[in-house]
Amino acid sequence: MAQPVRVAVTGAAGQIGYSLLFRIASGELFGPDTPVHLNLVELPQAAKAAEGTAMELDDCGFSTLAGIDIHDSPESGFEGVNWALLVGSKPRGPGMERNDLIKENGPIFVAQGKALAKAASDVRCVVVGNPCNTNALIAQHNCREVPATRFSAMTMLDENRAKAQLAKKAGVNVGEIKNLAIWGNHSSTMVPNFEAATIGGKSLTDVITDRAYLEGDFFTTVQKRGAAIIQARGKSSAASAASSCIDHVKNFLTKTPEGEYFSAAVPSDGSLYDIPQGLMFSVPVRSNGDGSYEIVKGLELSDYMKGRIGQTRDELLKERDVVKDLLA
Ligand code: NAD
Ligand code: LMR
């Protein structure tokens, strides 16, 4: 069998960890012929709970699970890993915005960014813990050993949510919706760009002609879906977040079909779409199939979309300012 892919998951004893780990261990993420070694990274006080999760992982009898280690520090937990999935951090409660967590969660990503220097030379880091764009920025700044383009934050859940809403509205299968990219921050300013999307190969705006719905209910439903889930469950999304994290990594590992793209927050080099250099900004991305990617260039944006993207850009600039002391 091939060499195991080593994957660190922080927050392994948390809600998302409990959904995510089993899908990685089962072979779903890296394929049936690739063994996976899992590093479960937790706070010392949650290491016991992570042991329980590890016992259950063993009990599944996954033939692709080559080994599990539990770590109570990122320094040991990230040693030699090829993928670091940074989930561990506090979730928001009812009535909070995700960036209300910035002061409490931001410092976690300083220590974890530094610890990524111990990872394998090909490490890729995905940040899920909120506020994920700015946390990814903090981790990246604190790990200059790893190229910035190997860091991303997850907006795939937002893309999946947007597609599900549009599929219901149009009465089609969700797989018919393509190129629905999320722009900007994983926050209530995010921009689900419906103008460039297609349904069954046709322009989405020719199929869903109710512009008031697209600019109104559709936009706010997607922007506020996380809060609606917290309101309904009393806890933030977990299984859907884990599923979208699987999609995120799979998207980076699979060559994107011609003419298509997906959403991920990646560092801006300042050359595209007036996005300031360095921000972790969700944009349409195409994968080369080996984890590397390109931001899709040359997309036309209407004045309406440019205005919305400007709002989410300004919010990310403010978040960056709030954490400036954490950016090495
Ligand atoms: P949870 O409270 O159930 O679990 C979090 C876990 O992280 C806990 O077990 C905790 O002990 C651990 N943890 C905290 N600090 C840690 C550290 N420094 N190192 C290692 N582990 C640490 O939370 P959850 O529901 O699993 O959510 C985790 C994060 O993901 C939250 O910030 C949440 O807002 C975010 N989230 C993001 C998205 C997204 O789309 N980007 C979606 C859902 C949730
Ligand atoms: C989500 O989008 O479900 C997560 O970011 C959790 C949250 O705080 O909304």
Short mmCIF file of C-alpha atoms and ligand atoms in Angstrom, two decimals:
data_model
loop_
_atom_site.label_atom_id
_atom_site.label_comp_id
_atom_site.label_asym_id
_atom_site.label_seq_id
_atom_site.Cartn_x
_atom_site.Cartn_y
_atom_site.Cartn_z
CA MET A 1 0.00 0.00 0.00
CA ALA A 2 1.00 3.63 -0.54
CA GLN A 3 2.55 5.81 2.20
CA PRO A 4 -0.16 7.18 4.52
CA VAL A 5 -1.34 10.75 4.07
CA ARG A 6 -0.93 12.40 7.46
CA VAL A 7 -3.80 14.65 8.46
CA ALA A 8 -4.06 16.79 11.59
CA VAL A 9 -7.53 17.83 12.73
CA THR A 10 -7.71 20.38 15.54
CA GLY A 11 -10.79 20.48 17.73
CA ALA A 12 -10.99 16.72 17.22
CA ALA A 13 -13.32 16.23 20.19
CA GLY A 14 -15.72 18.94 19.04
CA GLN A 15 -18.91 18.76 17.03
CA ILE A 16 -17.36 19.18 13.60
CA GLY A 17 -14.47 16.87 14.48
CA TYR A 18 -16.98 14.14 15.32
CA SER A 19 -18.44 14.27 11.79
CA LEU A 20 -15.26 15.03 9.89
CA LEU A 21 -12.85 12.42 11.22
CA PHE A 22 -14.93 9.40 10.23
CA ARG A 23 -15.28 10.59 6.66
CA ILE A 24 -11.53 11.10 6.35
CA ALA A 25 -10.75 7.74 7.96
CA SER A 26 -13.24 5.88 5.73
CA GLY A 27 -11.21 6.56 2.60
CA GLU A 28 -13.82 8.96 1.20
CA LEU A 29 -11.40 11.87 1.05
CA PHE A 30 -8.16 10.41 -0.31
CA GLY A 31 -9.56 7.29 -1.99
CA PRO A 32 -9.73 3.59 -1.15
CA ASP A 33 -6.05 2.93 -1.95
CA THR A 34 -4.56 5.70 0.18
CA PRO A 35 -4.06 5.00 3.88
CA VAL A 36 -4.58 7.89 6.27
CA HIS A 37 -2.84 8.60 9.56
CA LEU A 38 -4.86 10.93 11.78
CA ASN A 39 -3.45 13.33 14.35
CA LEU A 40 -6.25 14.36 16.69
CA VAL A 41 -5.21 17.72 18.16
CA GLU A 42 -7.07 19.00 21.21
CA LEU A 43 -6.74 21.14 24.28
CA PRO A 44 -5.36 19.13 27.23
CA GLN A 45 -8.76 19.20 28.96
CA ALA A 46 -10.45 17.66 25.90
CA ALA A 47 -7.79 15.01 25.19
CA LYS A 48 -9.82 12.37 27.08
CA ALA A 49 -12.87 13.03 24.89
CA ALA A 50 -10.62 12.77 21.82
CA GLU A 51 -9.56 9.34 23.09
CA GLY A 52 -13.22 8.31 22.94
CA THR A 53 -13.46 9.48 19.35
CA ALA A 54 -10.27 7.57 18.54
CA MET A 55 -11.77 4.41 20.08
CA GLU A 56 -14.83 4.79 17.87
CA LEU A 57 -12.65 5.37 14.80
CA ASP A 58 -10.86 2.09 15.56
CA ASP A 59 -14.20 0.37 16.04
CA CYS A 60 -15.33 1.29 12.52
CA GLY A 61 -12.70 -1.08 11.11
CA PHE A 62 -11.78 1.24 8.24
CA SER A 63 -9.11 -0.49 6.13
CA THR A 64 -7.75 2.93 5.08
CA LEU A 65 -7.06 4.05 8.66
CA ALA A 66 -3.33 3.48 9.15
CA GLY A 67 -3.08 4.98 12.64
CA ILE A 68 -4.33 7.58 15.11
CA ASP A 69 -2.39 9.74 17.55
CA ILE A 70 -3.81 12.16 20.07
CA HIS A 71 -1.92 15.39 20.73
CA ASP A 72 -2.54 18.15 23.23
CA SER A 73 -0.29 20.65 21.47
CA PRO A 74 -0.01 21.79 17.85
CA GLU A 75 3.81 21.46 17.96
CA SER A 76 3.63 17.68 18.23
CA GLY A 77 0.27 17.45 16.45
CA PHE A 78 1.47 19.08 13.23
CA GLU A 79 4.78 17.25 12.95
CA GLY A 80 5.09 15.73 9.47
CA VAL A 81 1.46 16.33 8.46
CA ASN A 82 0.46 16.80 4.82
CA TRP A 83 -2.89 18.41 5.63
CA ALA A 84 -3.75 20.52 8.66
CA LEU A 85 -7.47 21.08 9.12
CA LEU A 86 -7.81 23.85 11.70
CA VAL A 87 -11.28 23.45 13.17
CA GLY A 88 -10.62 23.86 16.92
CA SER A 89 -11.87 27.19 18.25
CA LYS A 90 -14.90 28.59 19.98
CA PRO A 91 -18.19 28.71 18.05
CA ARG A 92 -20.48 31.74 18.34
CA GLY A 93 -23.76 31.67 20.22
CA PRO A 94 -27.17 33.19 19.40
CA GLY A 95 -27.09 36.92 18.63
CA MET A 96 -23.34 37.03 17.94
CA GLU A 97 -21.57 37.72 14.64
CA ARG A 98 -18.67 35.44 13.73
CA ASN A 99 -16.16 38.26 14.02
CA ASP A 100 -17.19 38.80 17.67
CA LEU A 101 -14.96 35.73 18.23
CA ILE A 102 -11.86 37.37 16.82
CA LYS A 103 -10.19 38.41 20.09
CA GLU A 104 -10.75 35.02 21.70
CA ASN A 105 -10.02 32.75 18.73
CA GLY A 106 -7.36 34.81 16.89
CA PRO A 107 -4.49 33.94 19.27
CA ILE A 108 -5.09 30.19 18.72
CA PHE A 109 -3.95 30.67 15.12
CA VAL A 110 -0.73 32.42 16.11
CA ALA A 111 0.48 29.34 17.98
CA GLN A 112 -0.87 26.97 15.34
CA GLY A 113 0.69 28.98 12.49
CA LYS A 114 4.09 28.79 14.20
CA ALA A 115 3.66 25.04 14.78
CA LEU A 116 3.02 24.46 11.07
CA ALA A 117 6.76 24.95 10.52
CA LYS A 118 7.02 21.31 11.76
CA ALA A 119 4.64 20.00 9.09
CA ALA A 120 5.67 18.11 5.94
CA SER A 121 7.18 20.22 3.16
CA ASP A 122 3.99 19.85 1.07
CA VAL A 123 1.56 20.79 3.88
CA ARG A 124 -1.73 22.48 3.01
CA CYS A 125 -3.72 24.19 5.72
CA VAL A 126 -7.49 24.69 5.74
CA VAL A 127 -9.06 26.96 8.36
CA VAL A 128 -12.64 26.25 9.44
CA GLY A 129 -12.62 27.86 12.93
CA ASN A 130 -14.28 31.27 12.92
CA PRO A 131 -13.82 33.98 11.87
CA CYS A 132 -12.14 31.68 9.35
CA ASN A 133 -10.81 34.18 6.76
CA THR A 134 -8.99 36.26 9.36
CA ASN A 135 -7.87 33.23 11.37
CA ALA A 136 -6.33 31.83 8.16
CA LEU A 137 -4.59 35.18 7.65
CA ILE A 138 -3.17 34.99 11.20
CA ALA A 139 -1.93 31.39 10.72
CA GLN A 140 -0.34 32.26 7.38
CA HIS A 141 1.45 35.32 8.74
CA ASN A 142 2.86 33.27 11.58
CA CYS A 143 4.26 30.57 9.29
CA ARG A 144 6.46 32.14 6.65
CA GLU A 145 8.09 28.71 6.09
CA VAL A 146 4.96 27.59 4.18
CA PRO A 147 3.99 29.46 0.97
CA ALA A 148 0.92 31.65 1.46
CA THR A 149 -0.95 29.87 -1.34
CA ARG A 150 -1.04 26.69 0.78
CA PHE A 151 -3.42 28.38 3.22
CA SER A 152 -7.14 28.62 2.63
CA ALA A 153 -10.32 29.18 4.61
CA MET A 154 -13.58 27.38 4.00
CA THR A 155 -16.48 29.05 2.19
CA MET A 156 -17.64 25.80 0.60
CA LEU A 157 -20.47 25.51 3.12
CA ASP A 158 -21.77 28.86 1.89
CA GLU A 159 -21.54 27.70 -1.72
CA ASN A 160 -23.40 24.50 -0.90
CA ARG A 161 -26.06 26.47 0.97
CA ALA A 162 -26.50 28.88 -1.92
CA LYS A 163 -26.80 26.07 -4.46
CA ALA A 164 -29.36 24.24 -2.30
CA GLN A 165 -31.53 27.38 -2.07
CA LEU A 166 -31.37 28.01 -5.81
CA ALA A 167 -32.05 24.38 -6.71
CA LYS A 168 -35.22 24.47 -4.58
CA LYS A 169 -36.33 27.74 -6.13
CA ALA A 170 -35.77 26.45 -9.69
CA GLY A 171 -37.12 22.95 -8.92
CA VAL A 172 -33.94 21.24 -10.15
CA ASN A 173 -31.35 18.91 -8.68
CA VAL A 174 -28.60 20.76 -6.85
CA GLY A 175 -26.03 19.23 -9.22
CA GLU A 176 -27.50 21.32 -12.06
CA ILE A 177 -26.23 24.53 -10.45
CA LYS A 178 -22.67 25.45 -11.43
CA ASN A 179 -20.31 28.35 -10.89
CA LEU A 180 -22.06 29.84 -7.89
CA ALA A 181 -19.06 31.42 -6.23
CA ILE A 182 -18.98 33.03 -2.81
CA TRP A 183 -16.92 36.23 -2.70
CA GLY A 184 -15.29 37.76 0.36
CA ASN A 185 -15.76 36.97 3.99
CA HIS A 186 -17.47 33.96 5.63
CA SER A 187 -19.76 36.39 7.44
CA SER A 188 -23.07 38.13 6.98
CA THR A 189 -21.47 40.32 4.26
CA MET A 190 -20.53 37.36 2.03
CA VAL A 191 -21.51 37.67 -1.62
CA PRO A 192 -23.10 34.67 -3.37
CA ASN A 193 -22.62 35.79 -6.99
CA PHE A 194 -25.73 34.44 -8.68
CA GLU A 195 -25.10 36.51 -11.84
CA ALA A 196 -22.34 34.25 -13.14
CA ALA A 197 -24.02 30.97 -12.15
CA THR A 198 -25.73 28.51 -14.48
CA ILE A 199 -28.62 26.09 -14.12
CA GLY A 200 -28.53 23.11 -16.47
CA GLY A 201 -26.08 25.03 -18.69
CA LYS A 202 -28.31 28.15 -18.96
CA SER A 203 -27.63 31.46 -17.30
CA LEU A 204 -29.17 31.32 -13.81
CA THR A 205 -30.80 34.72 -14.22
CA ASP A 206 -32.62 33.46 -17.34
CA VAL A 207 -34.06 30.57 -15.32
CA ILE A 208 -34.77 32.45 -12.06
CA THR A 209 -36.00 35.79 -13.37
CA ASP A 210 -37.20 37.12 -10.00
CA ARG A 211 -34.37 39.61 -9.39
CA ALA A 212 -36.00 40.87 -6.18
CA TYR A 213 -35.77 37.34 -4.75
CA LEU A 214 -32.13 36.95 -5.83
CA GLU A 215 -31.03 40.28 -4.34
CA GLY A 216 -33.30 39.93 -1.31
CA ASP A 217 -34.37 36.61 0.24
CA PHE A 218 -31.72 34.56 -1.52
CA PHE A 219 -28.86 36.81 -0.46
CA THR A 220 -29.94 37.15 3.15
CA THR A 221 -30.82 33.47 3.55
CA VAL A 222 -27.30 32.48 2.50
CA GLN A 223 -25.63 35.25 4.51
CA LYS A 224 -27.58 34.39 7.66
CA ARG A 225 -27.88 30.63 7.33
CA GLY A 226 -25.30 29.97 10.05
CA ALA A 227 -27.25 32.14 12.50
CA ALA A 228 -30.54 30.46 11.52
CA ILE A 229 -29.03 27.05 12.31
CA ILE A 230 -27.77 28.27 15.69
CA GLN A 231 -31.25 29.64 16.40
CA ALA A 232 -32.89 26.33 15.49
CA ARG A 233 -30.42 23.81 16.99
CA GLY A 234 -28.95 25.85 19.81
CA LYS A 235 -25.53 24.91 18.37
CA SER A 236 -23.75 25.88 15.18
CA SER A 237 -23.74 23.75 12.06
CA ALA A 238 -21.57 20.66 12.36
CA ALA A 239 -22.38 17.82 9.93
CA SER A 240 -22.84 20.25 7.03
CA ALA A 241 -19.62 22.05 7.98
CA ALA A 242 -17.72 18.75 8.07
CA SER A 243 -19.24 17.70 4.75
CA SER A 244 -18.23 20.99 3.16
CA CYS A 245 -14.70 20.62 4.55
CA ILE A 246 -14.53 17.25 2.78
CA ASP A 247 -15.75 18.98 -0.41
CA HIS A 248 -13.18 21.77 0.04
CA VAL A 249 -10.22 19.39 0.27
CA LYS A 250 -11.59 17.15 -2.53
CA ASN A 251 -11.99 20.20 -4.76
CA PHE A 252 -8.31 21.03 -4.27
CA LEU A 253 -7.27 17.42 -4.94
CA THR A 254 -9.32 17.02 -8.14
CA LYS A 255 -8.69 18.84 -11.42
CA THR A 256 -11.64 21.20 -11.80
CA PRO A 257 -13.69 20.36 -14.93
CA GLU A 258 -13.19 22.77 -17.84
CA GLY A 259 -15.31 25.90 -17.52
CA GLU A 260 -16.16 25.32 -13.85
CA TYR A 261 -14.96 26.68 -10.53
CA PHE A 262 -15.55 26.48 -6.80
CA SER A 263 -15.28 28.86 -3.82
CA ALA A 264 -12.43 29.10 -1.37
CA ALA A 265 -10.91 31.95 0.62
CA VAL A 266 -7.30 32.25 -0.54
CA PRO A 267 -4.66 34.98 -0.27
CA SER A 268 -5.05 37.85 -2.72
CA ASP A 269 -1.93 39.01 -4.58
CA GLY A 270 -3.63 42.37 -5.15
CA SER A 271 -3.83 41.99 -8.94
CA LEU A 272 -7.43 40.83 -9.34
CA TYR A 273 -10.87 42.35 -8.81
CA ASP A 274 -9.60 45.24 -6.62
CA ILE A 275 -9.00 42.85 -3.72
CA PRO A 276 -6.23 44.26 -1.55
CA GLN A 277 -3.00 42.29 -1.45
CA GLY A 278 -2.77 39.76 1.36
CA LEU A 279 -6.44 39.48 2.38
CA MET A 280 -7.84 35.95 2.67
CA PHE A 281 -10.73 36.52 0.30
CA SER A 282 -13.20 34.00 -1.06
CA VAL A 283 -13.06 33.94 -4.85
CA PRO A 284 -13.80 31.50 -7.69
CA VAL A 285 -10.93 29.03 -7.86
CA ARG A 286 -9.86 26.24 -10.24
CA SER A 287 -7.71 23.38 -8.98
CA ASN A 288 -4.87 21.87 -10.99
CA GLY A 289 -5.63 18.53 -9.34
CA ASP A 290 -2.59 18.36 -7.09
CA GLY A 291 -3.65 20.80 -4.37
CA SER A 292 -2.39 23.83 -6.33
CA TYR A 293 -4.94 26.23 -7.83
CA GLU A 294 -5.56 29.38 -9.82
CA ILE A 295 -7.98 32.19 -9.12
CA VAL A 296 -10.35 32.53 -12.09
CA LYS A 297 -9.45 35.67 -14.01
CA GLY A 298 -11.48 37.96 -16.22
CA LEU A 299 -14.96 37.42 -14.78
CA GLU A 300 -17.34 40.30 -15.48
CA LEU A 301 -18.84 41.80 -12.33
CA SER A 302 -21.88 44.08 -12.49
CA ASP A 303 -21.90 47.36 -10.56
CA TYR A 304 -24.35 45.70 -8.16
CA MET A 305 -21.94 42.82 -7.42
CA LYS A 306 -18.97 45.19 -7.23
CA GLY A 307 -20.84 47.20 -4.58
CA ARG A 308 -21.60 44.09 -2.54
CA ILE A 309 -18.02 42.82 -2.88
CA GLY A 310 -16.79 46.24 -1.72
CA GLN A 311 -18.75 45.84 1.53
CA THR A 312 -17.29 42.43 2.34
CA ARG A 313 -13.79 43.70 1.39
CA ASP A 314 -14.15 46.62 3.81
CA GLU A 315 -15.21 44.26 6.58
CA LEU A 316 -12.15 42.06 6.01
CA LEU A 317 -9.89 45.12 6.05
CA LYS A 318 -11.39 46.07 9.42
CA GLU A 319 -10.88 42.53 10.76
CA ARG A 320 -7.26 42.65 9.60
CA ASP A 321 -6.82 45.90 11.45
CA VAL A 322 -8.25 44.42 14.66
CA VAL A 323 -5.71 41.57 14.59
CA LYS A 324 -2.72 43.57 13.33
CA ASP A 325 -0.77 42.78 16.51
CA LEU A 326 -1.12 39.05 15.77
CA LEU A 327 0.27 39.32 12.24
CA ALA A 328 3.98 38.54 12.29
P1 NAD B 1 -17.06 22.79 19.36
O1 NAD B 1 -17.11 23.74 20.51
O2 NAD B 1 -18.02 21.66 19.31
O3 NAD B 1 -15.62 22.15 19.28
C1 NAD B 1 -14.48 22.94 19.27
C2 NAD B 1 -13.35 22.06 19.77
O4 NAD B 1 -12.16 22.78 19.58
C3 NAD B 1 -13.45 21.73 21.28
O5 NAD B 1 -13.35 20.32 21.45
C4 NAD B 1 -12.27 22.47 21.89
O6 NAD B 1 -11.70 21.77 22.99
C5 NAD B 1 -11.32 22.53 20.70
N1 NAD B 1 -10.33 23.59 20.77
C6 NAD B 1 -10.48 24.86 21.20
N2 NAD B 1 -9.31 25.51 21.14
C7 NAD B 1 -8.40 24.63 20.64
C8 NAD B 1 -7.02 24.70 20.35
N3 NAD B 1 -6.32 25.81 20.59
N4 NAD B 1 -6.41 23.60 19.85
C9 NAD B 1 -7.10 22.47 19.63
N5 NAD B 1 -8.42 22.34 19.90
C10 NAD B 1 -9.05 23.41 20.39
O7 NAD B 1 -17.12 23.68 18.03
P2 NAD B 1 -17.50 23.20 16.55
O8 NAD B 1 -18.97 23.25 16.40
O9 NAD B 1 -16.77 21.97 16.20
O10 NAD B 1 -16.94 24.46 15.71
C11 NAD B 1 -15.57 24.72 15.64
C12 NAD B 1 -15.32 26.03 14.88
O11 NAD B 1 -15.74 25.94 13.53
C13 NAD B 1 -16.08 27.23 15.47
O12 NAD B 1 -15.24 28.37 15.48
C14 NAD B 1 -17.21 27.43 14.49
O13 NAD B 1 -17.71 28.74 14.48
C15 NAD B 1 -16.51 27.10 13.18
N6 NAD B 1 -17.36 26.78 12.02
C16 NAD B 1 -16.97 27.26 10.82
C17 NAD B 1 -17.71 26.98 9.69
C18 NAD B 1 -17.30 27.51 8.34
O14 NAD B 1 -18.10 27.40 7.40
N7 NAD B 1 -16.13 28.07 8.15
C19 NAD B 1 -18.86 26.19 9.81
C20 NAD B 1 -19.23 25.73 11.05
C21 NAD B 1 -18.46 26.03 12.18
C1 LMR B 2 -21.78 28.45 9.84
O1 LMR B 2 -21.76 29.15 8.84
O2 LMR B 2 -22.67 27.62 10.07
C2 LMR B 2 -20.64 28.56 10.82
O3 LMR B 2 -19.75 29.57 10.45
C3 LMR B 2 -21.09 28.70 12.23
C4 LMR B 2 -21.66 30.07 12.49
O4 LMR B 2 -21.23 30.70 13.47
O5 LMR B 2 -22.52 30.51 11.74
#
